[in-house]
Coordinates of C-alpha atoms in Angstrom, one line a residue:
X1 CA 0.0 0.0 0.0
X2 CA 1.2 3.2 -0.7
X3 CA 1.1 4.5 2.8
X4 CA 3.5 7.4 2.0
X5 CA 0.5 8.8 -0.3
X6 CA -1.9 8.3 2.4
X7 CA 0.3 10.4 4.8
X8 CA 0.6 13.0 2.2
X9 CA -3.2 13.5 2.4
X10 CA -3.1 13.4 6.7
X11 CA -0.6 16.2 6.1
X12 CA -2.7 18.0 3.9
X13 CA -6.3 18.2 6.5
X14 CA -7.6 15.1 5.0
X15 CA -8.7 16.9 1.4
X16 CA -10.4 14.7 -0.9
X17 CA -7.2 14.3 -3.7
X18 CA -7.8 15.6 -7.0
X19 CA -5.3 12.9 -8.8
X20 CA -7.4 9.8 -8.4
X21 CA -11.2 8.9 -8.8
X22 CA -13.0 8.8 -5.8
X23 CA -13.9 4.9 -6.0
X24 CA -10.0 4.0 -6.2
X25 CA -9.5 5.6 -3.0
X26 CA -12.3 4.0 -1.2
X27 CA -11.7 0.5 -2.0
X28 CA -8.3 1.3 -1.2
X29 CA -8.9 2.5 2.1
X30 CA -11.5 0.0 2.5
X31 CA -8.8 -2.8 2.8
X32 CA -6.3 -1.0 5.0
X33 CA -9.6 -1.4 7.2
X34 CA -8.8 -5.3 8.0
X35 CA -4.7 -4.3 8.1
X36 CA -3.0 -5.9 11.3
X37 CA -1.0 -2.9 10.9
X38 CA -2.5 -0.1 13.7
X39 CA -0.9 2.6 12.1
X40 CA -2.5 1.8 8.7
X41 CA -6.1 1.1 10.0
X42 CA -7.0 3.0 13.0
X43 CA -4.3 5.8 12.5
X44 CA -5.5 6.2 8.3
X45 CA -8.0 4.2 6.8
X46 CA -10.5 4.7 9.5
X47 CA -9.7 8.7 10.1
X48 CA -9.9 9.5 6.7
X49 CA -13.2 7.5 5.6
X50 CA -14.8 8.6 8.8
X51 CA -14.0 12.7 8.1
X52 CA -14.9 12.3 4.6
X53 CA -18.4 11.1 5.4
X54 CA -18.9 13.7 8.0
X55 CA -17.3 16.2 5.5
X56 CA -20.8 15.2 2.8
X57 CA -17.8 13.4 0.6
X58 CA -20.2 10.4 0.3
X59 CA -23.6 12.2 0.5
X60 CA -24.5 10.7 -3.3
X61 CA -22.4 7.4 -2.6
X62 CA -23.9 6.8 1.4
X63 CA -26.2 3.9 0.0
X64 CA -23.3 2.0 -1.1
X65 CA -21.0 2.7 1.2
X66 CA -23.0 1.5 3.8
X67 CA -23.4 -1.5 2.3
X68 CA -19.9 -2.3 1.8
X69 CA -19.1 -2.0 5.0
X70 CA -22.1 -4.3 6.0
X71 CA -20.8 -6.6 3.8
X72 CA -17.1 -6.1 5.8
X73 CA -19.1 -7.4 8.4
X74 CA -19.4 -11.1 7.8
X75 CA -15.8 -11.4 6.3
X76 CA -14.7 -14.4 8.5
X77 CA -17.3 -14.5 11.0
X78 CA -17.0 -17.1 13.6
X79 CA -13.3 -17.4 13.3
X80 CA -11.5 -16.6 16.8
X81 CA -8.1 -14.9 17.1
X82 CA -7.3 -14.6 13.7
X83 CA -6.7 -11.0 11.7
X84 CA -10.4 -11.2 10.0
X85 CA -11.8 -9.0 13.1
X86 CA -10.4 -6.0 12.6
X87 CA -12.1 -5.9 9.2
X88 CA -15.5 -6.7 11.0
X89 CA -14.7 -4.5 14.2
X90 CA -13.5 -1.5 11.9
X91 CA -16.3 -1.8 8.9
X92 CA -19.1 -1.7 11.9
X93 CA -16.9 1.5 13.2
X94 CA -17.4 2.8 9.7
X95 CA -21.1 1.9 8.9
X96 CA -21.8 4.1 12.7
X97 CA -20.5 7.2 10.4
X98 CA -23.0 6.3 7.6
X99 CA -25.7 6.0 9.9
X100 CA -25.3 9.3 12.2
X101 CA -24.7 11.0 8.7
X102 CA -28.2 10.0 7.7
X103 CA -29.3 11.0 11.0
X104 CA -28.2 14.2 10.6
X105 CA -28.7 15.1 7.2
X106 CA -31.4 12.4 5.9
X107 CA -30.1 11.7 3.4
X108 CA -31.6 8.0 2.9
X109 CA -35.1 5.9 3.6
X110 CA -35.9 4.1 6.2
X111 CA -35.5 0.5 4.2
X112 CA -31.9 1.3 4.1
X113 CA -31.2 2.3 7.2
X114 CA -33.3 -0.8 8.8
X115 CA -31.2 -3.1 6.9
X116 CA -28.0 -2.1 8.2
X117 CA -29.7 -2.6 11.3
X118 CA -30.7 -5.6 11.2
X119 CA -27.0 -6.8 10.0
X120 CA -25.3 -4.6 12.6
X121 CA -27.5 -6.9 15.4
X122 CA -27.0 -10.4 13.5
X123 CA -23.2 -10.1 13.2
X124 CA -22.9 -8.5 16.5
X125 CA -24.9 -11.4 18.2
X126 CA -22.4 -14.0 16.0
X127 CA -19.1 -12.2 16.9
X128 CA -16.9 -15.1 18.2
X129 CA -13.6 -12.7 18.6
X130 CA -13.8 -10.9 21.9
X131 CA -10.4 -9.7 21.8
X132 CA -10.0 -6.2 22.8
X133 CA -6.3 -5.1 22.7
X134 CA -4.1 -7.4 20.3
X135 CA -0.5 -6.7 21.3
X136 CA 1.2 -5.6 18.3
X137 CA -1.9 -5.3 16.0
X138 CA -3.5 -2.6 18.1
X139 CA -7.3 -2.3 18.7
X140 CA -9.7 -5.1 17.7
X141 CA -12.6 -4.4 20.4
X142 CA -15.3 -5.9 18.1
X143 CA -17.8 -5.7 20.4
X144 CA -17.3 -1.9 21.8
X145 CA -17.6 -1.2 17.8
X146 CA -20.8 -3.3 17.6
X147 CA -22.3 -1.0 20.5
X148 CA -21.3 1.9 19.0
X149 CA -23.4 1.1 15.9
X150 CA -26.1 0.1 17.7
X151 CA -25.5 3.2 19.8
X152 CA -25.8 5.0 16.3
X153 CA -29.2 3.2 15.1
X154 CA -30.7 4.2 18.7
X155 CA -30.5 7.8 17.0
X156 CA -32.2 7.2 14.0
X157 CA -35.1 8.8 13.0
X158 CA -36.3 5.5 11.5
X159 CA -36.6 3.4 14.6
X160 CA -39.7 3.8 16.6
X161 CA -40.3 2.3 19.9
X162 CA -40.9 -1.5 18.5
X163 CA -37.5 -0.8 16.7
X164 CA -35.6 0.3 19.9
X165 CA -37.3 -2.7 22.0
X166 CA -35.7 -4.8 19.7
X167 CA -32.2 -3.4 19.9
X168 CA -32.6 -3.5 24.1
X169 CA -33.3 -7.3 23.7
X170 CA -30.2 -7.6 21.4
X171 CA -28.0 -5.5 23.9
X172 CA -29.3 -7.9 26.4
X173 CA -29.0 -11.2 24.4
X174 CA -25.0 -10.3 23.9
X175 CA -24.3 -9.1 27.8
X176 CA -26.2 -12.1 28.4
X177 CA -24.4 -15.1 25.9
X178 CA -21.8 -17.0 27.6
X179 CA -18.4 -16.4 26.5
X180 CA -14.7 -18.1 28.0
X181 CA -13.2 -14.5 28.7
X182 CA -14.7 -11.6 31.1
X183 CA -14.7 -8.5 28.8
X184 CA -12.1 -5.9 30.3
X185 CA -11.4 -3.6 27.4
X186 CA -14.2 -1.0 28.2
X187 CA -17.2 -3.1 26.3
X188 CA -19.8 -3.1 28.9
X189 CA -19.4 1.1 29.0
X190 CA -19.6 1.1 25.7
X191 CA -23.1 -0.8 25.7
X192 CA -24.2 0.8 28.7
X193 CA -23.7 4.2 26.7
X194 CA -25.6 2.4 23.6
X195 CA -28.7 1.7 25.9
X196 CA -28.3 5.2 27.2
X197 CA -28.5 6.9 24.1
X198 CA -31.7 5.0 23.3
X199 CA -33.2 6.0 26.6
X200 CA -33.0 9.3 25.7
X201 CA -35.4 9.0 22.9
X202 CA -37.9 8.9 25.7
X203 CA -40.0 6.1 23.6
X204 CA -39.2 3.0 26.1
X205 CA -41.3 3.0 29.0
X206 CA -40.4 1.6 32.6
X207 CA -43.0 -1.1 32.0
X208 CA -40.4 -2.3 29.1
X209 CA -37.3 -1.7 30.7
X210 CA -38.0 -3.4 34.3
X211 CA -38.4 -6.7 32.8
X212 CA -35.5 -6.2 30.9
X213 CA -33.4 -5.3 33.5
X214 CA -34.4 -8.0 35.6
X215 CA -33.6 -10.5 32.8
X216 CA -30.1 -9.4 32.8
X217 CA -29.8 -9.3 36.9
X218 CA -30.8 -12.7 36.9
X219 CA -27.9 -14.3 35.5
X220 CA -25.9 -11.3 37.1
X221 CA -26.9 -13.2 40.6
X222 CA -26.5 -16.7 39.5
X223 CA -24.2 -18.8 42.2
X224 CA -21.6 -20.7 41.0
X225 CA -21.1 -24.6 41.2
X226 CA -19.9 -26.3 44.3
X227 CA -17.8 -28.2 42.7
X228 CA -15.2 -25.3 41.1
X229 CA -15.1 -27.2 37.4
X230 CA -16.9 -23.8 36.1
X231 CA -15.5 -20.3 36.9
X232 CA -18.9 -18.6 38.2
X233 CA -17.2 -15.4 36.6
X234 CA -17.3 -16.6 33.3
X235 CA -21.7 -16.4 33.8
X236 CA -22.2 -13.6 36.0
X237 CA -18.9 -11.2 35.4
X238 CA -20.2 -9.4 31.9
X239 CA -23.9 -8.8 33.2
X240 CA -22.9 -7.2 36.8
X241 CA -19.8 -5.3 34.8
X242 CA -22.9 -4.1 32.2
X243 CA -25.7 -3.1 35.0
X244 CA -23.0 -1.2 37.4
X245 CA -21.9 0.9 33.6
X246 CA -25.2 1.4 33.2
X247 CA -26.1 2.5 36.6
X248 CA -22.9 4.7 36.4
X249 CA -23.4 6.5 33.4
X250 CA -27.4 7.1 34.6
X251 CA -26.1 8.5 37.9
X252 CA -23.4 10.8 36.6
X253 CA -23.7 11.1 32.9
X254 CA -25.0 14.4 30.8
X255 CA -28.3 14.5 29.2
X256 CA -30.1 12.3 31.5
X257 CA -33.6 10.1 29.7
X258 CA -36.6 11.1 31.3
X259 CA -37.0 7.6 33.5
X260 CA -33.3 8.2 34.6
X261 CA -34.7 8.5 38.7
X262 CA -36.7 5.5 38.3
X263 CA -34.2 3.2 36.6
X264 CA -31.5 4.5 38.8
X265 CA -33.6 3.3 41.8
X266 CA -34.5 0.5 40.0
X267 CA -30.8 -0.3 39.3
X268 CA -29.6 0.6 43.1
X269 CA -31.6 -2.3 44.6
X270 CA -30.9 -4.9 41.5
X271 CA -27.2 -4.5 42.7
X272 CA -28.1 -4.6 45.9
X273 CA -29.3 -8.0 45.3
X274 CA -26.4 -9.2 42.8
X275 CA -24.2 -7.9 45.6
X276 CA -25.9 -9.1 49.1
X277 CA -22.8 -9.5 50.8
X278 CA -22.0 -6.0 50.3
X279 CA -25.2 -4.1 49.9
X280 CA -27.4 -6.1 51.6
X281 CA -30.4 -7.6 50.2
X282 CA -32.7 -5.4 47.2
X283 CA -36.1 -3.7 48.8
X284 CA -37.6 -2.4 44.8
X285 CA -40.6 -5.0 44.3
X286 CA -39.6 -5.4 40.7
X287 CA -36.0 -5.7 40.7
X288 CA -36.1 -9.0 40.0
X289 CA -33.6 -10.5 42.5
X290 CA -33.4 -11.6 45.8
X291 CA -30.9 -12.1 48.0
X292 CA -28.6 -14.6 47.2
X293 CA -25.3 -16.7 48.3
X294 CA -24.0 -14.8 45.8
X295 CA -20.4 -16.6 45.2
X296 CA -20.7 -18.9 48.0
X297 CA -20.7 -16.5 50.8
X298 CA -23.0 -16.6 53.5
X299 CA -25.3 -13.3 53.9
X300 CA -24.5 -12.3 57.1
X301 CA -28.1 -11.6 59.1
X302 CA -26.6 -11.7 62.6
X303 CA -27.1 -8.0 62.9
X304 CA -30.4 -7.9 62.1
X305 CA -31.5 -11.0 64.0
X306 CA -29.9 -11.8 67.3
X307 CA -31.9 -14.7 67.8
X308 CA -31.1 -16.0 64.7
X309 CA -27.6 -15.7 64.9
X310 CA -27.5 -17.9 68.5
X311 CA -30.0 -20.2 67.3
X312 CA -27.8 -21.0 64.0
X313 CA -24.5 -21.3 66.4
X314 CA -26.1 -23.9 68.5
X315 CA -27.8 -21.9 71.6
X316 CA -31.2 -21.7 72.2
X317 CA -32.0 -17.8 71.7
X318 CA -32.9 -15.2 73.5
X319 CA -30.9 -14.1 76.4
X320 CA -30.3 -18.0 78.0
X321 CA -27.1 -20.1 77.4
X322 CA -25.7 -20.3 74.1
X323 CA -24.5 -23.0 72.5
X324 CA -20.7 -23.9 71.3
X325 CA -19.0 -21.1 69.1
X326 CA -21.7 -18.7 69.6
X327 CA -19.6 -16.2 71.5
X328 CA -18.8 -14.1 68.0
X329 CA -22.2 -14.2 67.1
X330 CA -23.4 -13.0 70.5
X331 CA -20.8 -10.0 70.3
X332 CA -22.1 -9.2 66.3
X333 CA -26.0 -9.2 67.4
X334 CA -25.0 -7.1 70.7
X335 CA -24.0 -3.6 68.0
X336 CA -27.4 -2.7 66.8
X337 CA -28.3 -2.4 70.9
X338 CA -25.0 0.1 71.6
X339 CA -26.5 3.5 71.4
X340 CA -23.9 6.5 70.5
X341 CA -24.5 10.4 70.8
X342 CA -27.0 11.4 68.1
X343 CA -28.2 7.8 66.7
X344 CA -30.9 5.7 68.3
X345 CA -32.8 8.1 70.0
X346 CA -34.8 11.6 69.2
X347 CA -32.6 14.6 70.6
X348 CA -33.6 16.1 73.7
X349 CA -33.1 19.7 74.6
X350 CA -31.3 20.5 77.7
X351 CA -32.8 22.3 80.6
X352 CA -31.8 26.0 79.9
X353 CA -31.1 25.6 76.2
X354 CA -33.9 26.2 73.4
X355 CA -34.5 23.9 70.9
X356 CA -34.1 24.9 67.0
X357 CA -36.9 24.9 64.8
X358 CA -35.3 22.2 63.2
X359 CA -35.3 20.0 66.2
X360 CA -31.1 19.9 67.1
X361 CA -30.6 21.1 70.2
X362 CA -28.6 24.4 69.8
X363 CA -25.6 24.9 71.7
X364 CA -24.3 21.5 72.8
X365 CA -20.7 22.2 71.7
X366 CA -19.8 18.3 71.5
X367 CA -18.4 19.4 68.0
X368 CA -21.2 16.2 66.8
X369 CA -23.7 16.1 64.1
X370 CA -26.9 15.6 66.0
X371 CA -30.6 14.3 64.5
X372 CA -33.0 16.6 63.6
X373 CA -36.0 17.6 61.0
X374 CA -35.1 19.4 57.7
X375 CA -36.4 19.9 54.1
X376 CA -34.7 19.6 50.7
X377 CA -36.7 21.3 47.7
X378 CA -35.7 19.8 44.2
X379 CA -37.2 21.7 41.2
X380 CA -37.2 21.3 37.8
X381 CA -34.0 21.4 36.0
X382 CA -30.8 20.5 37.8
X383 CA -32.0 20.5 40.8
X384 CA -33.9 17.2 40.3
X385 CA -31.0 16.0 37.8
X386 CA -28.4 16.7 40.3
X387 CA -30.7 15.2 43.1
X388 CA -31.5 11.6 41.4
X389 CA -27.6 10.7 43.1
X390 CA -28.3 11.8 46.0
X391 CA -31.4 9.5 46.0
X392 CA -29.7 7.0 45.7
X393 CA -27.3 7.2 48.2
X394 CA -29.9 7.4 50.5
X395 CA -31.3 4.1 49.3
X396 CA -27.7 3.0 50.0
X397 CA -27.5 4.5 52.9
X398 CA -30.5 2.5 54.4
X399 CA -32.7 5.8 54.9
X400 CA -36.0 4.9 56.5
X401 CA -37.8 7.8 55.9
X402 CA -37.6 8.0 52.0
X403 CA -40.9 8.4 49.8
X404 CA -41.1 7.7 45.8
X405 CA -43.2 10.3 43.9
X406 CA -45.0 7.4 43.1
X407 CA -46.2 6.7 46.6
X408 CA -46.8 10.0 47.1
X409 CA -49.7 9.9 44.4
X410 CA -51.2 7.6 46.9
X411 CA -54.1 8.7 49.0
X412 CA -52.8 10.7 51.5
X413 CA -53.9 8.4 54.3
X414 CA -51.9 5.1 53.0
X415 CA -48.7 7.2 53.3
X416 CA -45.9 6.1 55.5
X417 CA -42.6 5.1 54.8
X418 CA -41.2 1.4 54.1
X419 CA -41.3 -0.7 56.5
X420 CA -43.1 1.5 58.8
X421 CA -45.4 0.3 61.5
X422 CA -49.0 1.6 60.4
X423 CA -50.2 3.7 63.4
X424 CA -52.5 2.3 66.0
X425 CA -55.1 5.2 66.0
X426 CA -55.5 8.2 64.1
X427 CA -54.1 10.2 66.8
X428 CA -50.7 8.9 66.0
X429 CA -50.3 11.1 62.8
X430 CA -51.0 14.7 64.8
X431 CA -48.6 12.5 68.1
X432 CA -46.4 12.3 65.4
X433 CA -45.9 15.8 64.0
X434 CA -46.3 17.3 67.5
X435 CA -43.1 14.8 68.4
X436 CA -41.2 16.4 65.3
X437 CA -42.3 20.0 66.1
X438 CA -40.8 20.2 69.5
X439 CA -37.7 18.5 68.9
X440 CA -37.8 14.9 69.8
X441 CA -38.9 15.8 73.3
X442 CA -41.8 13.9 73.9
X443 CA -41.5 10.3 74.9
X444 CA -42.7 7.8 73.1
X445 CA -42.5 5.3 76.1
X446 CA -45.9 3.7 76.6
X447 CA -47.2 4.6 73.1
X448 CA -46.7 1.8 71.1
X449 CA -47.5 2.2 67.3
X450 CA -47.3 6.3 67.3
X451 CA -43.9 6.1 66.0
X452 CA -41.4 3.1 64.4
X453 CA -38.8 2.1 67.4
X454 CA -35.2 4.0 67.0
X455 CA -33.6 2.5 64.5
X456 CA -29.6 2.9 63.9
X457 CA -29.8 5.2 60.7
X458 CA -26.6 6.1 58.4
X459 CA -27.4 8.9 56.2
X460 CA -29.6 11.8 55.6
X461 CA -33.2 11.6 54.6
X462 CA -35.0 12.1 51.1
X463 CA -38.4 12.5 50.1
X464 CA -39.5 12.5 46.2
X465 CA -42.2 15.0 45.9
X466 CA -43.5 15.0 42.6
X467 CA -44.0 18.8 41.2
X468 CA -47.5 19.0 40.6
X469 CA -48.1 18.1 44.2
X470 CA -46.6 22.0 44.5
X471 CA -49.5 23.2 42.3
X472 CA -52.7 21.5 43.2
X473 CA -55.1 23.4 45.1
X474 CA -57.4 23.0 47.8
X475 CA -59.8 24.1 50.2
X476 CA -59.6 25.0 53.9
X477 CA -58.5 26.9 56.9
X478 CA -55.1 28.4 56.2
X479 CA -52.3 26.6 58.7
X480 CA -51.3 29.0 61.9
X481 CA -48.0 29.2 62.4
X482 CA -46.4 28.1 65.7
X483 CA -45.5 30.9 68.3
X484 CA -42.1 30.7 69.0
X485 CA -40.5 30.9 71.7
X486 CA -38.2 33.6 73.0
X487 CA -34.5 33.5 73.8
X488 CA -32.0 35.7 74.8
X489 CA -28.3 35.2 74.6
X490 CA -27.9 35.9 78.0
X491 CA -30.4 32.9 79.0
X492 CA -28.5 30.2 81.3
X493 CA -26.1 28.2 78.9

């Protein structure tokens, strides 16, 4: 290959030549596209071809460039470790440019476009290679190019929401196939980031995409043989490494979809219960997991159980002898008992010291956080954007008092947060805010069911108030507000 030409046109801003048809140069460039050499397919051939389509070189020739590179596609498919993939990996790299160019100039019909589609999903469904890095050869990452054509078609004014289900179940199908490697060249962010950009055409519901993700935590909790003869891994390491990308890039990432809070809590507790022995076991009624002996490890319940935990070392529970070896578990169910400054209990005020308005008691100078009442208004914009993380964490965190905006929309009287005791009369509501309003003072000793026993809490608290709650009206006496009470700063500290 002449490469010295091809540098002369790099030097030059990639300008279409003048000295030789366009067609000559194309099919040239099309075969440095399988080269082994790096420097002649991902440092020319691919450059060059992808500029000149974004340039409008090919705007009359699109149609049959496209389906050149389509038919790069199946040039040895199925073979493994052998050169043939970079001419697959690189022509599905080049058929992404044909496809945002139509995208953003339309230049072709839909037939066309829905082709190449379905080609893109058959060969990237039949990809064998799952190299990423080839030492010496450079880049062969099939499958990151496969998402980033898909990741192109998601775009497409072509594809309606039958046409994007379609290309979820394919994501899904390939995260999902068993394979004899663990991809660790990038490719689940780069199908995360495909699924992403087709969530932002806001045509997928949540009624479509629970399912799916469920489908894909599934296998993404599977436990691994007793035996050893399988490496669990080999199963379950592609479809955790694709749901945490996606979760990542929903959390963090620009230009969020519209269901982005939902699928982010949605994704929260599907972790959770892919990864109990970390995170403890999923609370979302359609995450689709439960809590498993994820990799052989026992969850570990002592904490939460005492009784439990001395029954399953050999005592007999309760607070009577325990059995052999059950001294550990005895000193793990004894922590959620110990109760520190601040957790466990409301805050009291001190004799001589008001109480805030939001319930800390001012002036304790223990240089400690202490518990109190507060509000956090999202609105629309960042604030919500910016907020959907902070979600999260709370779920993470383990936050009791944390609403959905889709429990909100309940009746007002079926309100209460998970895992809540329901209140014994209807007194406990108005026991209950007058509790809150003065600052934890009031005792709660002798009432049972006014308000959920002190748990150990890590974390602040979130409630997800959806907007038009803020603009509904209503009817009634207008709320007084509370006297307050005075304080000077010479009162008794």
């Amino acid at each position: 290959m002449a490469t010295g030409y091809w540098q002369q046109v790099m030097a030059a801003g990639l300008t279409v030549p003048t000295d030789r048809p366009l067609d000559d140069l194309t099919a040239e460039l099309t075969t440095l596209l399988g080269s082994p050499d790096p420097a002649e397919r991902d440092g020319t051939a691919y450059p060059t071809l992808a500029t000149w389509i974004s340039r409008g070189v090919y705007d009359d020739l699109l149609s049959g460039l496209g389906d050149g590179m389509a038919a790069g596609l199946l040039v040895g498919i199925g073979e493994r470790d052998t050169d043939t993939v970079f001419r697959r990996s690189f022509s599905g790299l080049v058929l992404a440019q044909c496809i945002e160019r139509d995208t953003r100039a339309r230049l072709l019909p839909p037939e066309r476009i829905l082709d190449w589609g379905d080609r893109v999903a058959g060969w990237f469904l039949r990809e064998q290679d799952l190299r990423g890095f080839v030492p010496g050869k450079g880049w062969a990452h099939a499958l990151a190019h496969g998402a980033d054509a898909l990741g192109a078609l998601t775009a497409s004014r072509h594809l309606g929401a039958d046409e994007l289900t379609v290309l979820l179940d394919v994501m899904a199908d390939r995260v999902l196939l068993p394979t004899d490697r663990v991809l660790t060249a990038g490719e689940p962010d780069r199908m995360a980031s495909a699924v992403v950009r087709l969530l932002r055409r806001d045509l997928i519901t949540m009624a479509v995409v629970e399912p799916w993700v469920a489908r894909i935590a599934g296998t993404a909790g599977q436990v691994g043989g007793p035996d050893g003869a399988v490496d669990p891994f080999l199963t379950t390491g592609n479809p955790e490494a694709f749901l945490r990308a996606l979760y990542l890039q929903l959390a963090l990432g620009q230009q969020p979809p519209s269901l982005r809070s939902d699928l982010v809590l949605l994704l929260v507790d599907v972790l959770r219960g892919t990864n109990p022995q970390y995170l403890g076991a999923p609370r979302h009624p359609n995450s689709g997991v439960t809590c498993r002996h994820d990799r052989g490890l026992q969850p570990d319940d002592r904490l939460h159980d005492p009784d439990r935990a001395r029954r399953r070392a050999g005592g007999r529970g309760g607070t009577g002898s325990r059995g052999r070896g059950d001294v550990h578990a005895v000193r793990r169910a004894r922590v959620p008992h110990v109760r520190r400054r601040g957790q466990g209990r409301p805050a009291r005020a001190h004799p001589g010291r008001p109480a805030r308005a939001d319930g800390r008691v001012r002036g304790r100078g223990d240089g400690k956080a202490h518990p109190g009442a507060g509000l956090a208004v999202l609105t629309a914009g960042p604030g919500v954007t910016n907020g959907v993380s902070a979600v999260a964490q709370a779920g993470f965190a383990g936050s009791p008092w944390s609403w959905s905006a889709a429990a909100l929309r309940q009746p007002l009287g079926h309100r209460r947060p998970p895992g809540a005791r329901p209140p014994a009369d209807p007194r406990a509501g108005r026991q209950a805010g007058a509790h809150a309003a003065h600052g934890g003072r009031r005792s709660t000793r002798g009432r049972r069911g006014v308000l959920p026993r002190p748990q150990l809490h890590r974390g602040p608290v979130f409630v997800d108030v959806p907007m038009d709650e803020f603009f509904n009206t209503a009817s009634g006496p207008a709320p007084v507000a509370p006297r307050r009470r005075s304080w000077s700063p010479t009162a008794t500290r």
